[in-house]
GROMACS .gro file of C-alpha atoms in nm:
model
  274
    1UNK     CA    1  -4.114   0.961   1.576
    2UNK     CA    2  -4.353   1.233   1.457
    3UNK     CA    3  -4.048   1.478   1.432
    4UNK     CA    4  -3.851   1.213   1.244
    5UNK     CA    5  -4.141   1.146   1.006
    6UNK     CA    6  -4.176   1.522   0.941
    7UNK     CA    7  -3.799   1.548   0.867
    8UNK     CA    8  -3.807   1.251   0.627
    9UNK     CA    9  -4.109   1.406   0.447
   10UNK     CA   10  -3.970   1.744   0.412
   11UNK     CA   11  -3.646   1.576   0.276
   12UNK     CA   12  -3.871   1.397   0.034
   13UNK     CA   13  -4.027   1.720  -0.085
   14UNK     CA   14  -3.701   1.906  -0.116
   15UNK     CA   15  -3.476   1.633  -0.262
   16UNK     CA   16  -3.275   1.704  -0.568
   17UNK     CA   17  -3.098   1.428  -0.758
   18UNK     CA   18  -2.719   1.447  -0.705
   19UNK     CA   19  -2.733   1.691  -0.424
   20UNK     CA   20  -2.704   1.674  -0.038
   21UNK     CA   21  -2.968   1.865   0.149
   22UNK     CA   22  -2.984   2.053   0.477
   23UNK     CA   23  -3.286   2.228   0.622
   24UNK     CA   24  -3.413   2.398   0.942
   25UNK     CA   25  -3.778   2.477   1.029
   26UNK     CA   26  -3.888   2.789   1.213
   27UNK     CA   27  -4.224   2.974   1.253
   28UNK     CA   28  -4.387   2.825   0.949
   29UNK     CA   29  -4.086   2.854   0.726
   30UNK     CA   30  -3.853   2.576   0.602
   31UNK     CA   31  -3.514   2.714   0.511
   32UNK     CA   32  -3.302   2.480   0.295
   33UNK     CA   33  -2.986   2.450   0.102
   34UNK     CA   34  -2.853   2.198  -0.169
   35UNK     CA   35  -2.491   2.096  -0.213
   36UNK     CA   36  -2.360   1.889  -0.496
   37UNK     CA   37  -2.260   1.539  -0.399
   38UNK     CA   38  -1.962   1.564  -0.628
   39UNK     CA   39  -1.842   1.892  -0.494
   40UNK     CA   40  -1.493   1.903  -0.318
   41UNK     CA   41  -1.494   2.238  -0.129
   42UNK     CA   42  -1.452   2.383   0.222
   43UNK     CA   43  -1.828   2.376   0.247
   44UNK     CA   44  -2.131   2.136   0.274
   45UNK     CA   45  -2.495   2.159   0.271
   46UNK     CA   46  -2.491   2.238   0.644
   47UNK     CA   47  -2.216   2.499   0.609
   48UNK     CA   48  -2.395   2.663   0.316
   49UNK     CA   49  -2.728   2.675   0.502
   50UNK     CA   50  -2.576   2.842   0.813
   51UNK     CA   51  -2.366   3.084   0.626
   52UNK     CA   52  -2.657   3.179   0.400
   53UNK     CA   53  -2.893   3.221   0.685
   54UNK     CA   54  -2.663   3.459   0.876
   55UNK     CA   55  -2.621   3.667   0.550
   56UNK     CA   56  -2.991   3.675   0.450
   57UNK     CA   57  -3.148   3.699   0.803
   58UNK     CA   58  -2.906   3.902   1.010
   59UNK     CA   59  -3.157   3.996   1.269
   60UNK     CA   60  -3.345   3.658   1.288
   61UNK     CA   61  -3.081   3.398   1.226
   62UNK     CA   62  -3.032   3.353   1.605
   63UNK     CA   63  -3.390   3.249   1.653
   64UNK     CA   64  -3.393   3.030   1.344
   65UNK     CA   65  -3.096   2.838   1.452
   66UNK     CA   66  -3.233   2.758   1.790
   67UNK     CA   67  -3.413   2.483   1.610
   68UNK     CA   68  -3.275   2.146   1.501
   69UNK     CA   69  -3.100   2.127   1.167
   70UNK     CA   70  -3.153   1.815   0.947
   71UNK     CA   71  -2.939   1.683   0.676
   72UNK     CA   72  -2.933   1.393   0.436
   73UNK     CA   73  -2.563   1.382   0.448
   74UNK     CA   74  -2.331   1.253   0.720
   75UNK     CA   75  -2.195   1.516   0.961
   76UNK     CA   76  -1.820   1.576   0.915
   77UNK     CA   77  -1.582   1.739   1.169
   78UNK     CA   78  -1.640   2.053   0.979
   79UNK     CA   79  -2.021   2.037   1.004
   80UNK     CA   80  -2.011   1.942   1.370
   81UNK     CA   81  -1.775   2.235   1.440
   82UNK     CA   82  -1.988   2.500   1.278
   83UNK     CA   83  -2.307   2.365   1.448
   84UNK     CA   84  -2.134   2.368   1.783
   85UNK     CA   85  -2.029   2.733   1.735
   86UNK     CA   86  -2.320   2.905   1.560
   87UNK     CA   87  -2.621   2.670   1.597
   88UNK     CA   88  -2.761   2.422   1.853
   89UNK     CA   89  -2.801   2.069   1.729
   90UNK     CA   90  -2.841   1.858   1.420
   91UNK     CA   91  -2.949   1.526   1.298
   92UNK     CA   92  -2.780   1.367   0.987
   93UNK     CA   93  -2.855   1.094   0.737
   94UNK     CA   94  -3.218   1.177   0.706
   95UNK     CA   95  -3.375   0.947   0.438
   96UNK     CA   96  -3.627   1.115   0.217
   97UNK     CA   97  -3.958   0.935   0.259
   98UNK     CA   98  -4.312   1.022   0.164
   99UNK     CA   99  -4.524   1.013   0.481
  100UNK     CA  100  -4.811   1.180   0.303
  101UNK     CA  101  -4.817   1.464   0.548
  102UNK     CA  102  -5.005   1.792   0.488
  103UNK     CA  103  -4.732   2.058   0.494
  104UNK     CA  104  -4.844   2.417   0.498
  105UNK     CA  105  -4.489   2.573   0.544
  106UNK     CA  106  -4.334   2.838   0.324
  107UNK     CA  107  -4.007   2.717   0.165
  108UNK     CA  108  -3.704   2.939   0.123
  109UNK     CA  109  -3.396   2.816  -0.057
  110UNK     CA  110  -3.063   2.953   0.062
  111UNK     CA  111  -2.852   3.003  -0.248
  112UNK     CA  112  -2.883   2.837  -0.594
  113UNK     CA  113  -2.814   2.468  -0.570
  114UNK     CA  114  -2.522   2.492  -0.811
  115UNK     CA  115  -2.337   2.735  -0.584
  116UNK     CA  116  -2.146   2.520  -0.332
  117UNK     CA  117  -1.958   2.791  -0.113
  118UNK     CA  118  -2.168   3.063  -0.001
  119UNK     CA  119  -2.079   3.399  -0.157
  120UNK     CA  120  -2.097   3.623   0.150
  121UNK     CA  121  -2.181   3.987   0.115
  122UNK     CA  122  -1.986   4.073   0.438
  123UNK     CA  123  -1.625   3.964   0.342
  124UNK     CA  124  -1.367   4.231   0.426
  125UNK     CA  125  -1.071   4.316   0.189
  126UNK     CA  126  -0.763   4.359   0.407
  127UNK     CA  127  -0.449   4.498   0.226
  128UNK     CA  128  -0.163   4.268   0.179
  129UNK     CA  129   0.111   4.349  -0.073
  130UNK     CA  130   0.406   4.128   0.000
  131UNK     CA  131   0.456   3.859  -0.267
  132UNK     CA  132   0.781   3.688  -0.199
  133UNK     CA  133   0.843   3.435   0.072
  134UNK     CA  134   0.772   3.542   0.432
  135UNK     CA  135   1.059   3.317   0.546
  136UNK     CA  136   1.421   3.457   0.532
  137UNK     CA  137   1.580   3.105   0.570
  138UNK     CA  138   1.599   3.122   0.940
  139UNK     CA  139   1.495   2.880   1.218
  140UNK     CA  140   1.126   2.793   1.271
  141UNK     CA  141   1.085   3.028   1.564
  142UNK     CA  142   1.219   3.311   1.354
  143UNK     CA  143   0.973   3.227   1.073
  144UNK     CA  144   0.689   3.210   1.324
  145UNK     CA  145   0.775   3.548   1.452
  146UNK     CA  146   0.754   3.686   1.103
  147UNK     CA  147   0.408   3.507   1.049
  148UNK     CA  148   0.284   3.656   1.380
  149UNK     CA  149   0.395   3.993   1.275
  150UNK     CA  150   0.221   3.952   0.951
  151UNK     CA  151  -0.109   3.838   1.106
  152UNK     CA  152  -0.100   4.117   1.368
  153UNK     CA  153  -0.060   4.374   1.084
  154UNK     CA  154  -0.362   4.229   0.916
  155UNK     CA  155  -0.556   4.229   1.224
  156UNK     CA  156  -0.480   4.587   1.301
  157UNK     CA  157  -0.674   4.678   0.977
  158UNK     CA  158  -1.004   4.554   1.133
  159UNK     CA  159  -1.208   4.861   1.251
  160UNK     CA  160  -1.292   4.865   1.624
  161UNK     CA  161  -1.530   5.073   1.828
  162UNK     CA  162  -1.670   5.123   2.181
  163UNK     CA  163  -1.964   4.892   2.132
  164UNK     CA  164  -1.760   4.569   2.065
  165UNK     CA  165  -2.046   4.344   1.941
  166UNK     CA  166  -2.112   4.593   1.669
  167UNK     CA  167  -1.768   4.544   1.528
  168UNK     CA  168  -1.564   4.251   1.384
  169UNK     CA  169  -1.300   4.112   1.614
  170UNK     CA  170  -0.932   4.204   1.554
  171UNK     CA  171  -0.831   3.854   1.446
  172UNK     CA  172  -0.624   3.749   1.151
  173UNK     CA  173  -0.482   3.429   1.005
  174UNK     CA  174  -0.218   3.357   0.751
  175UNK     CA  175  -0.137   3.038   0.554
  176UNK     CA  176   0.186   2.972   0.388
  177UNK     CA  177   0.354   2.679   0.216
  178UNK     CA  178   0.651   2.499   0.352
  179UNK     CA  179   0.888   2.751   0.187
  180UNK     CA  180   0.694   3.042   0.334
  181UNK     CA  181   0.517   3.151   0.022
  182UNK     CA  182   0.182   3.318   0.106
  183UNK     CA  183  -0.120   3.104  -0.002
  184UNK     CA  184  -0.398   3.286   0.167
  185UNK     CA  185  -0.506   3.513   0.463
  186UNK     CA  186  -0.818   3.626   0.630
  187UNK     CA  187  -0.953   3.855   0.896
  188UNK     CA  188  -1.261   3.814   1.114
  189UNK     CA  189  -1.578   3.937   0.989
  190UNK     CA  190  -1.830   3.796   1.233
  191UNK     CA  191  -2.022   4.114   1.350
  192UNK     CA  192  -2.289   4.037   1.073
  193UNK     CA  193  -2.226   3.672   0.994
  194UNK     CA  194  -2.118   3.465   1.279
  195UNK     CA  195  -1.953   3.201   1.062
  196UNK     CA  196  -1.709   3.448   0.904
  197UNK     CA  197  -1.409   3.383   1.146
  198UNK     CA  198  -1.065   3.465   1.012
  199UNK     CA  199  -0.972   3.109   0.940
  200UNK     CA  200  -1.293   3.037   0.747
  201UNK     CA  201  -1.239   3.336   0.537
  202UNK     CA  202  -0.882   3.229   0.471
  203UNK     CA  203  -0.980   2.881   0.368
  204UNK     CA  204  -1.283   2.968   0.157
  205UNK     CA  205  -1.088   3.252   0.000
  206UNK     CA  206  -0.807   3.011  -0.077
  207UNK     CA  207  -1.056   2.775  -0.239
  208UNK     CA  208  -1.215   3.056  -0.463
  209UNK     CA  209  -0.869   3.153  -0.586
  210UNK     CA  210  -0.708   2.820  -0.638
  211UNK     CA  211  -0.971   2.551  -0.609
  212UNK     CA  212  -0.721   2.338  -0.415
  213UNK     CA  213  -0.668   2.207  -0.058
  214UNK     CA  214  -0.411   2.323   0.186
  215UNK     CA  215  -0.090   2.150   0.062
  216UNK     CA  216   0.113   1.913   0.269
  217UNK     CA  217   0.357   2.062   0.522
  218UNK     CA  218   0.183   2.407   0.516
  219UNK     CA  219   0.176   2.636   0.816
  220UNK     CA  220  -0.126   2.832   0.927
  221UNK     CA  221  -0.082   3.101   1.194
  222UNK     CA  222  -0.369   3.262   1.360
  223UNK     CA  223  -0.361   3.539   1.616
  224UNK     CA  224  -0.617   3.336   1.824
  225UNK     CA  225  -0.670   2.969   1.877
  226UNK     CA  226  -0.907   2.826   1.614
  227UNK     CA  227  -1.246   2.740   1.746
  228UNK     CA  228  -1.420   2.409   1.689
  229UNK     CA  229  -1.574   2.548   1.354
  230UNK     CA  230  -1.242   2.682   1.221
  231UNK     CA  231  -1.052   2.374   1.333
  232UNK     CA  232  -1.298   2.143   1.161
  233UNK     CA  233  -1.270   2.329   0.845
  234UNK     CA  234  -0.899   2.348   0.850
  235UNK     CA  235  -0.881   1.963   0.905
  236UNK     CA  236  -1.141   1.902   0.635
  237UNK     CA  237  -0.966   2.116   0.383
  238UNK     CA  238  -0.612   1.986   0.428
  239UNK     CA  239  -0.446   1.772   0.175
  240UNK     CA  240  -0.249   1.594   0.443
  241UNK     CA  241  -0.368   1.691   0.788
  242UNK     CA  242  -0.091   1.498   0.970
  243UNK     CA  243   0.170   1.720   0.805
  244UNK     CA  244  -0.019   2.044   0.870
  245UNK     CA  245   0.127   2.288   1.140
  246UNK     CA  246  -0.111   2.530   1.311
  247UNK     CA  247   0.006   2.797   1.549
  248UNK     CA  248  -0.163   3.065   1.757
  249UNK     CA  249  -0.088   3.312   2.031
  250UNK     CA  250  -0.410   3.401   2.221
  251UNK     CA  251  -0.588   3.114   2.401
  252UNK     CA  252  -0.948   3.174   2.372
  253UNK     CA  253  -1.171   3.162   2.677
  254UNK     CA  254  -1.474   2.929   2.687
  255UNK     CA  255  -1.549   2.577   2.564
  256UNK     CA  256  -1.580   2.657   2.186
  257UNK     CA  257  -1.195   2.638   2.144
  258UNK     CA  258  -1.135   2.348   2.368
  259UNK     CA  259  -1.080   1.989   2.256
  260UNK     CA  260  -1.108   2.072   1.892
  261UNK     CA  261  -1.014   1.816   1.617
  262UNK     CA  262  -0.679   1.988   1.588
  263UNK     CA  263  -0.629   1.941   1.960
  264UNK     CA  264  -0.724   1.587   1.934
  265UNK     CA  265  -0.479   1.525   1.645
  266UNK     CA  266  -0.211   1.736   1.805
  267UNK     CA  267  -0.189   1.958   1.522
  268UNK     CA  268  -0.200   2.307   1.671
  269UNK     CA  269   0.032   2.468   1.927
  270UNK     CA  270   0.066   2.800   2.106
  271UNK     CA  271   0.340   3.035   2.004
  272UNK     CA  272   0.526   3.139   2.189
  273UNK     CA  273   0.490   2.825   2.397
  274UNK     CA  274   0.271   2.867   2.706
   0.00000   0.00000   0.00000
């Protein structure tokens, strides 16, 4: 009850009309982020908080995020996914209440309230020049081979080195519409910011350029199976999730890519079939 009362009181101190709130407390500091209640983006107060913490506190974010995250908003599949992958636990639907507590913490806002999608400083810029349809009118398998080759070409641009954790992973994702026209692409950039997986960069980049969701009947190909974080954001940012087709080649080891929302909805498949 004491922890709940403190969370409610911190929410009371930090509340901003018209905005959702997410915050985490660590070592005498309260880190918080606001997110407009009217915003429609591949983000949220929780996503913005986590992405901003990794960008601003590269060396300490791991320790900060051992603590429970609190948010006044409900946790979506996107929020649950990112918490599962880069944080520990969260409590949602915190109601701001004045419990008249003496709070001596220092407060650090993660990004301006009006910025809904975190503008990471670690985004890579892979080169991709083809503008026409990636499909040549062939069968689905032929088109998927083209998408796989395109993604592998992008992944090959990710620098690698002997100390693997000091470098981004050579993972890439490509998004096309039903006719094969390129909508967006992304490569992994998680050596500095653990939230910047290829699919996240693809989706948030697509939003920044077009401010629209993944259209119905689109195809997303990733070199590796989307994890819970990426799957949650893909599902959240799809205009019609039931018509979306997601393919991948490498089946990731570990639990973070198992039983994702895309698995539960039967929306992603290995290619070639395992």
